[in-house]
XYZ file of C-alpha atoms in Angstrom:
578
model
C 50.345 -87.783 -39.130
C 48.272 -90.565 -37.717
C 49.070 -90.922 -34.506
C 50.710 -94.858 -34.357
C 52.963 -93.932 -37.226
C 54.168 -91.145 -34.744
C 54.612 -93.344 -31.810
C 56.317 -96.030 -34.235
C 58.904 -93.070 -35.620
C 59.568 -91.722 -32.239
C 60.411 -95.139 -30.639
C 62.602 -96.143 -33.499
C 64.474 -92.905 -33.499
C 64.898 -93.123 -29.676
C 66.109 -96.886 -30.072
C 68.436 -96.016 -33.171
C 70.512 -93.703 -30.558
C 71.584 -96.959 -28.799
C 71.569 -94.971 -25.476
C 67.750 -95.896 -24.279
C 67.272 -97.479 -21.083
C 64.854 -100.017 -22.128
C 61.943 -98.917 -20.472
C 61.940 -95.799 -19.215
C 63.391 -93.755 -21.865
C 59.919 -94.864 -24.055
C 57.467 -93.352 -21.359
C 57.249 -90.427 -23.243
C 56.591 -92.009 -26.401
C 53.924 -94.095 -24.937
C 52.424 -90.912 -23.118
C 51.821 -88.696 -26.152
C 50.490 -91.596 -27.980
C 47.515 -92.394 -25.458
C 46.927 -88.728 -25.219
C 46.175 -88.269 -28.945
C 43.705 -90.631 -28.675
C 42.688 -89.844 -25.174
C 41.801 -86.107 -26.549
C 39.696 -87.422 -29.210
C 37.349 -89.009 -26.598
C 34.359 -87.918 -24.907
C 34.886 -86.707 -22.058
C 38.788 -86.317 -23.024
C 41.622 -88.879 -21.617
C 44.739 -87.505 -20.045
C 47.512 -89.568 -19.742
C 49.653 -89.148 -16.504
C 53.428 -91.042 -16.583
C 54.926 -92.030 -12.844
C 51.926 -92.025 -10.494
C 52.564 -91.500 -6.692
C 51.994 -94.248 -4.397
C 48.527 -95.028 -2.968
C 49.156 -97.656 -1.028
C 49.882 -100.030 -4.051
C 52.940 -99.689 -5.227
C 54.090 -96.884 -8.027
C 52.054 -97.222 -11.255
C 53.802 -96.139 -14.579
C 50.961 -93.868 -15.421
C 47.320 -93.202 -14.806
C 44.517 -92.405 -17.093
C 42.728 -89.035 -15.734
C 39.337 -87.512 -17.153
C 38.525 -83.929 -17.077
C 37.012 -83.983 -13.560
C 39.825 -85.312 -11.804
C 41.639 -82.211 -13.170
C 41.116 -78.892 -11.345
C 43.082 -76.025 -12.364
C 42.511 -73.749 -9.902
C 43.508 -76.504 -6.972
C 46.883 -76.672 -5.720
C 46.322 -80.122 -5.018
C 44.003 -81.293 -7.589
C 45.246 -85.283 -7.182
C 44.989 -85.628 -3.550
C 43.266 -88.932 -2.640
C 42.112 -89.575 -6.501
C 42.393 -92.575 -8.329
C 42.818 -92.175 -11.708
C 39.378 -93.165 -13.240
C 40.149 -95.279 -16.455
C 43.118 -97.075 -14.709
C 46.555 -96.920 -14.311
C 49.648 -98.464 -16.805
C 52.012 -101.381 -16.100
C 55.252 -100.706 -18.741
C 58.280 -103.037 -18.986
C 60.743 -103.413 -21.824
C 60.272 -104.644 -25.469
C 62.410 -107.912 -24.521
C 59.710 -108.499 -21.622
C 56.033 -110.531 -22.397
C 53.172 -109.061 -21.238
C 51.385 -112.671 -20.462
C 54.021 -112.962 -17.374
C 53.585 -108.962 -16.525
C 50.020 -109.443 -16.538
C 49.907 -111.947 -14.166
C 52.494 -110.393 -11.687
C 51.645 -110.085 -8.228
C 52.705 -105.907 -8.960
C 49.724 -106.159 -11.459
C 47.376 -107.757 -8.954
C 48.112 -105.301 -6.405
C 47.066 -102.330 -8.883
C 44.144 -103.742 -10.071
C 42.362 -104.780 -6.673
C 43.959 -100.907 -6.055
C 42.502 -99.393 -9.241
C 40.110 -101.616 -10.621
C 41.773 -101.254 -14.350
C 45.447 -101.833 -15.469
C 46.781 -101.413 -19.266
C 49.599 -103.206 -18.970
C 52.244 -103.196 -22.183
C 55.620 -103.312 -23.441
C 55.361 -100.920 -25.843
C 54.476 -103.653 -28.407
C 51.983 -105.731 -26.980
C 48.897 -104.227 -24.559
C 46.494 -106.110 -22.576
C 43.478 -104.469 -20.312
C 43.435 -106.655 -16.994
C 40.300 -105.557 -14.907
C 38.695 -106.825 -11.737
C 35.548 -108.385 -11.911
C 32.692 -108.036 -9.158
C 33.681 -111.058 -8.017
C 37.129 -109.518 -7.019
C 38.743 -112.064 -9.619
C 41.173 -110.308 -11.495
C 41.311 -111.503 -15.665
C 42.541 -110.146 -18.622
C 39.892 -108.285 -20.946
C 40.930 -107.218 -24.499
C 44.053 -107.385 -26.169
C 46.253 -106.232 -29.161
C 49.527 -107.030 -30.700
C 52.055 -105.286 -32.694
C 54.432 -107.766 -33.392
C 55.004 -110.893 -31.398
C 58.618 -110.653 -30.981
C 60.804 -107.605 -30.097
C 62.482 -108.332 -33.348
C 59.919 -108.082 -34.935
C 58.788 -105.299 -33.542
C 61.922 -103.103 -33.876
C 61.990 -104.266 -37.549
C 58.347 -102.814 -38.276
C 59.597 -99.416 -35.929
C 61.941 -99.609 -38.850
C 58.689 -98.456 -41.099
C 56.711 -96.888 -39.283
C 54.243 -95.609 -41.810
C 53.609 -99.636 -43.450
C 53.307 -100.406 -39.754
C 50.794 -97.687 -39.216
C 48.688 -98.754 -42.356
C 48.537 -102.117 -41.616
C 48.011 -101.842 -37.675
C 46.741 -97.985 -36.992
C 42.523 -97.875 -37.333
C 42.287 -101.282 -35.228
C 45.231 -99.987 -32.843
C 43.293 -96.647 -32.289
C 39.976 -98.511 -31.585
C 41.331 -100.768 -29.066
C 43.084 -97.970 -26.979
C 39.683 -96.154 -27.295
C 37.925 -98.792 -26.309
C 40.338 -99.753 -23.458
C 40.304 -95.746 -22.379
C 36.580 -95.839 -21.830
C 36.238 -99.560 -20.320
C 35.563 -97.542 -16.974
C 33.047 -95.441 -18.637
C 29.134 -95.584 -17.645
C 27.381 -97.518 -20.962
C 24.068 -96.019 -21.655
C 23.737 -94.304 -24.496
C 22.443 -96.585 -27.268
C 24.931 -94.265 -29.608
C 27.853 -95.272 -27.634
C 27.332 -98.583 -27.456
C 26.668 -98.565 -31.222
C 29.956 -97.270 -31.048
C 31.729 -100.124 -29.000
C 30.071 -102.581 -31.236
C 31.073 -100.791 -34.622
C 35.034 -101.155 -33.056
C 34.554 -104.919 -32.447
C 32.898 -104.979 -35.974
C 36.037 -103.621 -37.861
C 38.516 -105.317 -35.719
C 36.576 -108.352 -36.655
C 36.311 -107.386 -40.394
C 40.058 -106.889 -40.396
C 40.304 -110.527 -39.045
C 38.416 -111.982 -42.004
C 39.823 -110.193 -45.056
C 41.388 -112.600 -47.518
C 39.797 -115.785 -46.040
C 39.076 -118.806 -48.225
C 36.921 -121.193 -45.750
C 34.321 -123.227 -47.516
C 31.836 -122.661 -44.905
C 32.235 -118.543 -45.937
C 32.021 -120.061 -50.067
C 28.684 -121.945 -49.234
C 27.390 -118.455 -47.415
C 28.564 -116.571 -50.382
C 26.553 -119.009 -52.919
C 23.305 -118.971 -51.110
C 23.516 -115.514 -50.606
C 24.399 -114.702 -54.166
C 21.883 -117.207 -55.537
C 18.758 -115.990 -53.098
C 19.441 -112.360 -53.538
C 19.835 -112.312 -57.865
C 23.588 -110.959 -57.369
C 26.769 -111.360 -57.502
C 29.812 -110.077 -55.617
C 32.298 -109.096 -58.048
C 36.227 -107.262 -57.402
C 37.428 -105.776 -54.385
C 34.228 -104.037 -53.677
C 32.131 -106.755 -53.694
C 34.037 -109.005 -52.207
C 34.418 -106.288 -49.127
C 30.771 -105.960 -49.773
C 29.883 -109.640 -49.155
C 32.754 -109.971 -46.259
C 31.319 -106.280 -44.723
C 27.826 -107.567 -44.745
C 28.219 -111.210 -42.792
C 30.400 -109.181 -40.064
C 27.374 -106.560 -39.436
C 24.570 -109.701 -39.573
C 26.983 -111.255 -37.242
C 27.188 -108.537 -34.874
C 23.531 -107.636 -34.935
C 22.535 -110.908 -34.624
C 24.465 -110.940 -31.330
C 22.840 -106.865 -30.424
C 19.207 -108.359 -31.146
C 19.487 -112.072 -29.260
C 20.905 -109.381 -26.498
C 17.900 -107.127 -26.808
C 15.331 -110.210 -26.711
C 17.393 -111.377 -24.141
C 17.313 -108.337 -21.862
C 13.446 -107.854 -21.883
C 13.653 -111.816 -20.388
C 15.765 -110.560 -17.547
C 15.434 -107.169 -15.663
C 18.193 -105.088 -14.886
C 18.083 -106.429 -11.072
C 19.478 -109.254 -12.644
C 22.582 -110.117 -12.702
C 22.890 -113.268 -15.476
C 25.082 -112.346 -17.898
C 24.378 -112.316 -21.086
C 26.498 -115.238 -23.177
C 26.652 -114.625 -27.340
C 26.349 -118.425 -28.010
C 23.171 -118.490 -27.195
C 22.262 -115.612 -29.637
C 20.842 -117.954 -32.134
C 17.838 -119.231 -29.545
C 16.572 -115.533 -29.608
C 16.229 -115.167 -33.780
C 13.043 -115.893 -34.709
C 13.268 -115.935 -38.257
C 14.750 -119.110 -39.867
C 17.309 -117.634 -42.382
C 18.612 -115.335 -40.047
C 19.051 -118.116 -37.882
C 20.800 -120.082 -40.206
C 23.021 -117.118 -41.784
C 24.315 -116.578 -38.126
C 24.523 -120.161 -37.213
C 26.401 -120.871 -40.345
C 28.840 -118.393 -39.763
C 28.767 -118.765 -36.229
C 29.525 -122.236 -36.041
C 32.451 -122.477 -33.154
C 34.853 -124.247 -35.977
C 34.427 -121.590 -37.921
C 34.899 -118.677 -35.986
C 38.302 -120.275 -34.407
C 39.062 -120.588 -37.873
C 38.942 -116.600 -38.558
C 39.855 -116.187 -34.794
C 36.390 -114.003 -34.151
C 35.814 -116.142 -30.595
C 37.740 -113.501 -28.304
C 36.378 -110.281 -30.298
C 32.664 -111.510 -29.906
C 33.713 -112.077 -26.104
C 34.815 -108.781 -25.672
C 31.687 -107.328 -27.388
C 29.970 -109.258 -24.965
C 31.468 -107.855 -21.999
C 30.468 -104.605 -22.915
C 26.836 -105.407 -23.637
C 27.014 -107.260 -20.004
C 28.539 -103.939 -18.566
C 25.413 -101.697 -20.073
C 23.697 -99.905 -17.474
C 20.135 -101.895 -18.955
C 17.747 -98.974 -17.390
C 18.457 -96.271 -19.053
C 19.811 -97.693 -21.823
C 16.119 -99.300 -22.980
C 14.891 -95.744 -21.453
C 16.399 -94.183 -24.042
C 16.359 -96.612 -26.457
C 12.392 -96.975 -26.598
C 11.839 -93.604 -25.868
C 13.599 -92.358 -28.764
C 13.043 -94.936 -31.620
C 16.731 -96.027 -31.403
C 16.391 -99.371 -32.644
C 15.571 -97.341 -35.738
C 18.363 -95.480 -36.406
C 20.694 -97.716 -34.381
C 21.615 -99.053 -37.565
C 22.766 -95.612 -38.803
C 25.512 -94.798 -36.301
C 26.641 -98.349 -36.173
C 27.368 -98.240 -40.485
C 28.651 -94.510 -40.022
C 31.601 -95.875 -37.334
C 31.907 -99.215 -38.796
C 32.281 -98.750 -42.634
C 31.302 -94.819 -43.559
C 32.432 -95.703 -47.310
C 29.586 -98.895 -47.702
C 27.213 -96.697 -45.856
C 28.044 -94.130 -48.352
C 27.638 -96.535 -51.110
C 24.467 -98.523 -50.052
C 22.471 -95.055 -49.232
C 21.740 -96.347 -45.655
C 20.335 -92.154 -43.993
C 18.068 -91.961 -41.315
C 14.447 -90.887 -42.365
C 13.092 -88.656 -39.919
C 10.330 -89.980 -37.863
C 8.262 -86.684 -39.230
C 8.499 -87.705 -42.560
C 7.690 -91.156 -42.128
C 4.490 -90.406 -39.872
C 3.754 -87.792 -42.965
C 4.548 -90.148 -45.612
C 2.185 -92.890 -43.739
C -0.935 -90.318 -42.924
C -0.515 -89.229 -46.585
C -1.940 -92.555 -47.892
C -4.167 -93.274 -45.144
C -5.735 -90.298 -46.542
C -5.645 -90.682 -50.254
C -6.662 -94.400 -49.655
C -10.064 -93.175 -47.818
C -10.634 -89.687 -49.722
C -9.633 -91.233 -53.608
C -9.811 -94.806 -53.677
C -13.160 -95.266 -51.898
C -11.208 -97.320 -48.521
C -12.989 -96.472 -45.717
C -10.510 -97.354 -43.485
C -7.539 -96.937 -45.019
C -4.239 -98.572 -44.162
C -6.562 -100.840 -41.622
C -8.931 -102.187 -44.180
C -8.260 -106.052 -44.408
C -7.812 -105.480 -48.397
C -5.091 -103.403 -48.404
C -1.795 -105.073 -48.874
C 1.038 -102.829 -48.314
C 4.968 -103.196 -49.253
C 7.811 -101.596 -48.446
C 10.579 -102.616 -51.103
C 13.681 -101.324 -49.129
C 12.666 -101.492 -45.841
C 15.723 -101.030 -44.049
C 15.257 -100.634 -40.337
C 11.237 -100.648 -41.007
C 10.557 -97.378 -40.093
C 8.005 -97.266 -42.733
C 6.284 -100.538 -41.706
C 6.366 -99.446 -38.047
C 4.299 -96.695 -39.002
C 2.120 -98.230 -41.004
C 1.595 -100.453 -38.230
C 0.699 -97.686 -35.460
C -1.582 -96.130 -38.330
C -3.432 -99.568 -38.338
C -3.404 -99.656 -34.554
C -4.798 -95.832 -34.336
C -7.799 -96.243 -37.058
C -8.879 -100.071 -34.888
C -8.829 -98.070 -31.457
C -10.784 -95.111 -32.882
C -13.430 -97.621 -34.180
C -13.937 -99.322 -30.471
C -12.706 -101.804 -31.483
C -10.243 -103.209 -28.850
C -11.360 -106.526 -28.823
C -10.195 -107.325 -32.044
C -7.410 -105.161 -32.221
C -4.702 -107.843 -31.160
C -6.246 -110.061 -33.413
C -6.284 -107.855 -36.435
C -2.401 -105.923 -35.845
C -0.860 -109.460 -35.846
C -2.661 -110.684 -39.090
C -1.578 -107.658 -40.933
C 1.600 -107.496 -39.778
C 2.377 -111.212 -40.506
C -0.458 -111.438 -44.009
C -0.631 -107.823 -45.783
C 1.946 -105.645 -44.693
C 5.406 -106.507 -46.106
C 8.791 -105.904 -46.522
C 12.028 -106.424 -48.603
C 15.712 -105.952 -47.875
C 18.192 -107.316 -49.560
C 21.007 -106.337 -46.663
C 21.299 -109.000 -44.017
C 21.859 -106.546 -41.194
C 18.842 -103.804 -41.464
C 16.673 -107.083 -42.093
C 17.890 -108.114 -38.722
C 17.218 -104.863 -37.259
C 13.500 -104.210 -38.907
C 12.414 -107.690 -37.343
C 13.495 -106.430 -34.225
C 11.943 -103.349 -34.645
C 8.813 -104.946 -35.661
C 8.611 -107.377 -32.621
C 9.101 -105.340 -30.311
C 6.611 -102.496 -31.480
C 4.529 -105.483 -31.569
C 5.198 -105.847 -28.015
C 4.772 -102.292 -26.760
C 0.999 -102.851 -28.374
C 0.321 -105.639 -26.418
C 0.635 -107.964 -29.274
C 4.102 -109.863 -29.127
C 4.539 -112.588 -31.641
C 4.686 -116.415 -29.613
C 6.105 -119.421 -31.127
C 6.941 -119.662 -34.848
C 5.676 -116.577 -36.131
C 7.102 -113.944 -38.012
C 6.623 -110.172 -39.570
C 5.916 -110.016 -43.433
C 9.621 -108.736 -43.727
C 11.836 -111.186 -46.250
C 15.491 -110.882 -47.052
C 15.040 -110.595 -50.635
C 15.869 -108.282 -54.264
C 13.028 -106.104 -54.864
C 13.728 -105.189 -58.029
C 13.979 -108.933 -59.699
C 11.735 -112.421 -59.053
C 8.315 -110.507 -60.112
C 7.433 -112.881 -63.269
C 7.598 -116.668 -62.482
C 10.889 -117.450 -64.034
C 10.214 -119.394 -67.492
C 13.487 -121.971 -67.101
C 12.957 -124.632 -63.785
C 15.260 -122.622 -60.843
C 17.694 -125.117 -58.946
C 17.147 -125.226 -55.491
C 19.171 -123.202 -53.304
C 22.243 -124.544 -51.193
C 20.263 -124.306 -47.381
C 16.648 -124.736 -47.261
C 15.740 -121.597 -44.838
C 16.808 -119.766 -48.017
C 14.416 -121.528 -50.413
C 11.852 -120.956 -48.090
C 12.518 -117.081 -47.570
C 13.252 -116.925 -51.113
C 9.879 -118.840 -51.894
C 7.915 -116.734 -49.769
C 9.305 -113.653 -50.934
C 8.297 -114.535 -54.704
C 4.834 -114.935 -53.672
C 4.439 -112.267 -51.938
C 5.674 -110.549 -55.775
C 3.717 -112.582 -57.742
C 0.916 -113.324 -56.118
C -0.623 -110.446 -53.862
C -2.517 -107.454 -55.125
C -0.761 -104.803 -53.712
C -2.037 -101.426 -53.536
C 0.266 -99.331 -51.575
C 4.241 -99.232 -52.155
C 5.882 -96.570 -50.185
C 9.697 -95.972 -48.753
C 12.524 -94.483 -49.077
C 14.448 -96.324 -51.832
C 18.607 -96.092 -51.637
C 19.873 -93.509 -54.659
C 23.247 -95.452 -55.432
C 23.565 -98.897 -56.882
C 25.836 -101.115 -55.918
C 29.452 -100.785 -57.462
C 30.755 -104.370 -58.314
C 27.954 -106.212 -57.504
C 26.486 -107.244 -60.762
C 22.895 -107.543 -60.821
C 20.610 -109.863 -63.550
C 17.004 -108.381 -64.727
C 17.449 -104.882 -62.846
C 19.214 -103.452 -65.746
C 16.291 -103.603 -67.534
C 13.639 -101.545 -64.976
C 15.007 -98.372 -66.468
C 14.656 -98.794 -70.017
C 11.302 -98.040 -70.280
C 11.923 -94.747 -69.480
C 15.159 -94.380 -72.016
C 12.305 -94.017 -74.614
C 10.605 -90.688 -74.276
C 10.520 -87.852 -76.823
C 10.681 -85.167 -74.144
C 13.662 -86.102 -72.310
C 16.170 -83.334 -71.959
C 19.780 -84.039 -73.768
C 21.500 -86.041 -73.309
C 18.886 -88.761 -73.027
C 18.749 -90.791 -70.474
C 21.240 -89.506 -67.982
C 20.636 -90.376 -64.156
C 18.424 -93.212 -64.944
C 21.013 -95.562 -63.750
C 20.271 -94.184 -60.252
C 19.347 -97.124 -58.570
C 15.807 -95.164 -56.513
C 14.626 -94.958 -60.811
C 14.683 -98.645 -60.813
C 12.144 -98.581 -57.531
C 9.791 -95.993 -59.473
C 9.248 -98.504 -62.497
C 9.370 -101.488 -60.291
C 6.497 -99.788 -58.347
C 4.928 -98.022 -61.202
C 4.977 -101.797 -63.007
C 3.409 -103.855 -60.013
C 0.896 -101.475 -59.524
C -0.815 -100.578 -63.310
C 0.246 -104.319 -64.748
C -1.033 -106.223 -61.744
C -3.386 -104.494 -59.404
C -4.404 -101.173 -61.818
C -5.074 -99.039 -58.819
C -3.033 -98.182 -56.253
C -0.406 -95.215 -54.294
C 3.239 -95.368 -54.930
C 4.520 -92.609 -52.306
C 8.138 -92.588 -52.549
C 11.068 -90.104 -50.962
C 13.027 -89.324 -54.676
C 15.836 -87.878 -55.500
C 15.461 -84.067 -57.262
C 16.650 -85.422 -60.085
C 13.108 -87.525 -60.494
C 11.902 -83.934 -61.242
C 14.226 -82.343 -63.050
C 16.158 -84.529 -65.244
């Protein structure tokens, strides 16, 4: 049973007796709840009710990790604070605004640093800044009256639907608050929890600001978000563009101030730090303050940037540079944010062995077949990556480039020559807002780590586009689209497909299509292929897979347009074998 609809059955049935003291006969409720989701944690929470007094006053409870917990002490608590905070818990009739700002609650915090302070139906982390001003953090409600609470105890399993995967994630979040932030996977984590809270928030809404979005996006990208899944599709994809816009303006930010110092970070200023003009104007759009009052975002995008200001900034960007993380950041961001679109858009992680394989593999045929002495580095080749995604592929390619120009002696020109192809031949397409955020972050800073960063206006070769349509002029005049940073990314993008002679197309291309998102000219990629004599029975089956409409875009471009060229592509089995 998930654990809020047992916390919501337990209080009801204690409260139906009539015989509860209103607070205290609850603890235990209250307890076993935290605990559920304390054990799920890493390291584990334990939940302690009726604290002894430190000098403070009595807390309700304290929040204990493994360490604090010695077994084989007969005194395991003396002189330990409980390290993720202690709980504040009055009665359902009570309001936690005027129990948060108690003197009682002051005392614990300057005490303990952390309080969760509730009444069972509303719950508010106050903390201590390093200032020594104590503030509220996060927040989350149940019901905003004890009526209304005690009528939604009534139904505890609607309740638990309706409230129980944000619930969860805030008391997670609120459990670890105290916890060190390093690990880019756990703060991929904190900002996947903001992400669906935030999601949650803008389900069902009908602002025209979100309507203009939807039509340029629609319009640029050849689609169209049809039914439930494609409206959660279009709603899913401006919370994770929103989200990373904020992680990448954070990123850019941090490498502008070192971890000595102490500005914080502020979100609203996340638009001065995207470079690329329809990213800037897809997150100022929906970004605009009006706006995000409207869908009451402001305080989640606060709290998600507390937690990037508490980041321990050293060894986060050790490990995050060290290990390719801005790569596959993406990954376990989608996987705790929305498993099912991940699922459904075929966002994996390609293994930076296969990639570098992948990448050395047409260096090689390149020189060794087609007669290019210098493979991926000669000025002729033009390279694209149709599904980019994070741009592992086009990092690679790029750090193949850099590799061939050193080995030549030629570092003079090698800052000069990585920045022309990475802005002039070596492209990419994504037709997902949020891995196009992350691949030009990607990009830049690999750009950066060679001693190359990109100044002023410039940008990478990577445009938010449809791969698989816009490759033939269209034969009917287009009408311009609703914001002109999308005609231009749109306009560049169809160059790029109509106009350069590409010779290498190489990726991993995503197996599943996308389920109520109705595409125009795609339809038709696979057809050519519906014709062969040797097919096995029944004809034709799998060639809906969306990676077969890659092979004949690729197989197209190259022997209609260029007539030489590599396609080197990660397939499914079923290329082979059906």
């Amino acid at each position: 049973m998930n654990p809020v609809e047992t916390y919501l059955r337990e209080l009801r049935d204690i409260h139906s007796t009539g015989a509860a003291v209103p607070e205290t006969s609850y603890y235990g409720c209250l307890e076993r709840l935290l605990n559920e989701v304390g054990k799920t944690l890493k390291p584990k929470v334990r939940c302690v009710i009726n604290l002894a007094n430190r000098g403070a006053g009595i807390p309700d409870g304290g929040l204990f990790t493994p360490d604090q917990i010695k077994k084989d002490d007969p005194n395991p608590m003396k002189g330990q604070a409980p390290s993720r905070g202690v709980l504040e818990v009055k009665s359902t009739a009570d309001e936690v605004a005027k129990i948060a700002a108690s003197e009682q609650v002051a005392r614990y915090c300057k005490k303990y640093g952390l309080v969760l302070v509730t009444n069972y139906r509303d719950f508010t982390l106050i903390a201590r800044d390093p200032s020594g001003k104590v503030g509220p953090l996060e927040s989350y409600r149940l019901a905003a009256s004890e009526e209304e609470f005690w009528t939604a105890a009534a139904h505890p399993r609607t309740a638990a639907e309706q409230h129980g995967e944000r619930f969860v994630g805030y008391l997670m979040r609120a459990m670890q608050h105290n916890a060190p932030l390093a690990d880019p996977k756990d703060l991929a984590w904190f900002l996947a929890s903001y992400a669906r809270d935030a999601l949650a928030r803008v389900k069902g809404s009908n602002l025209p600001a979100l309507a203009s979005l939807r039509t340029a996006l629609e319009e640029s990208l050849g689609m169209k978000f049809r039914g439930d899944r494609g409206e959660h599709f279009f709603e899913s994809t401006l919370i994770q563009t929103l989200f990373y816009g904020v992680f990448s303006a954070w990123v850019l930010w941090a490498k502008e101030h070192p971890p000595t110092d102490k500005t914080p970070f502020n979100w609203h200023e996340a638009s001065a730090h995207l470079r690329v003009p329809v990213l800037r104007k897809l997150f100022h759009e929906f970004s605009e303050q009006g706006q995000l009052e409207d869908l009451n975002l402001v305080e989640v995008l606060n709290w998600a940037t507390t937690a990037l200001n508490r980041v321990d900034r050293a060894s986060f960007f050790e490990g995050f540079e060290q290990h390719h993380a801005v790569q596959y950041f993406y990954e376990p961001f989608l996987e705790a944010y929305d498993p099912e679109l991940r699922k459904q858009l075929g966002v994996w992680y390609t293994p930076p062995e296969i990639v570098t394989y992948m990448v050395k593999r047409v260096d090689r045929v390149l020189r060794e077949e087609l007669g290019v002495e210098d493979g991926l580095a000669d000025p002729r080749v033009y390279v694209l990556d149709p599904c980019c995604g994070t741009g592992a592929f086009l990092v690679g390619v790029l750090d193949q480039i850099a590799a061939t120009l050193r080995d030549k002696g030629g570092d003079a020109l090698v800052s000069h020559d990585l920045k022309t192809a990475v802005q002039q031949r070596v492209f990419g397409f994504e037709i997902l807002p949020a891995p196009y955020v992350v691949s030009h972050l990607q990009l830049g800073l690999r750009l950066a780590d060679l001693q190359v960063p990109l100044t002023g206006k410039q940008r990478v070769g990577v445009y938010l586009t449809n791969a698989l349509t816009g490759w033939e002029p269209p034969k009917e005049p287009q009408a311009r689209l609703p914001f002109v940073e999308f005609q231009e990314e749109h306009d560049a993008a169809d160059s790029v497909k109509q106009s350069t002679p590409i010779l290498v197309i190489l990726g991993n291309p995503p197996y599943n299509g996308f389920a109520d998102i109705e595409v125009g000219e795609e339809r038709d990629l696979s057809t050519a292929y519906r014709t062969t004599k040797k097919a096995p029975a029944p004809q034709g089956q799998g060639l809906n897979d969306l990676y077969i409409r890659f092979f004949r875009m690729a197989e197209r471009r190259i022997v209609d347009k260029t007539h030489q060229g590599i396609v080197c592509y990660i397939s499914n089995y079923s290329w082979l074998d059906g």
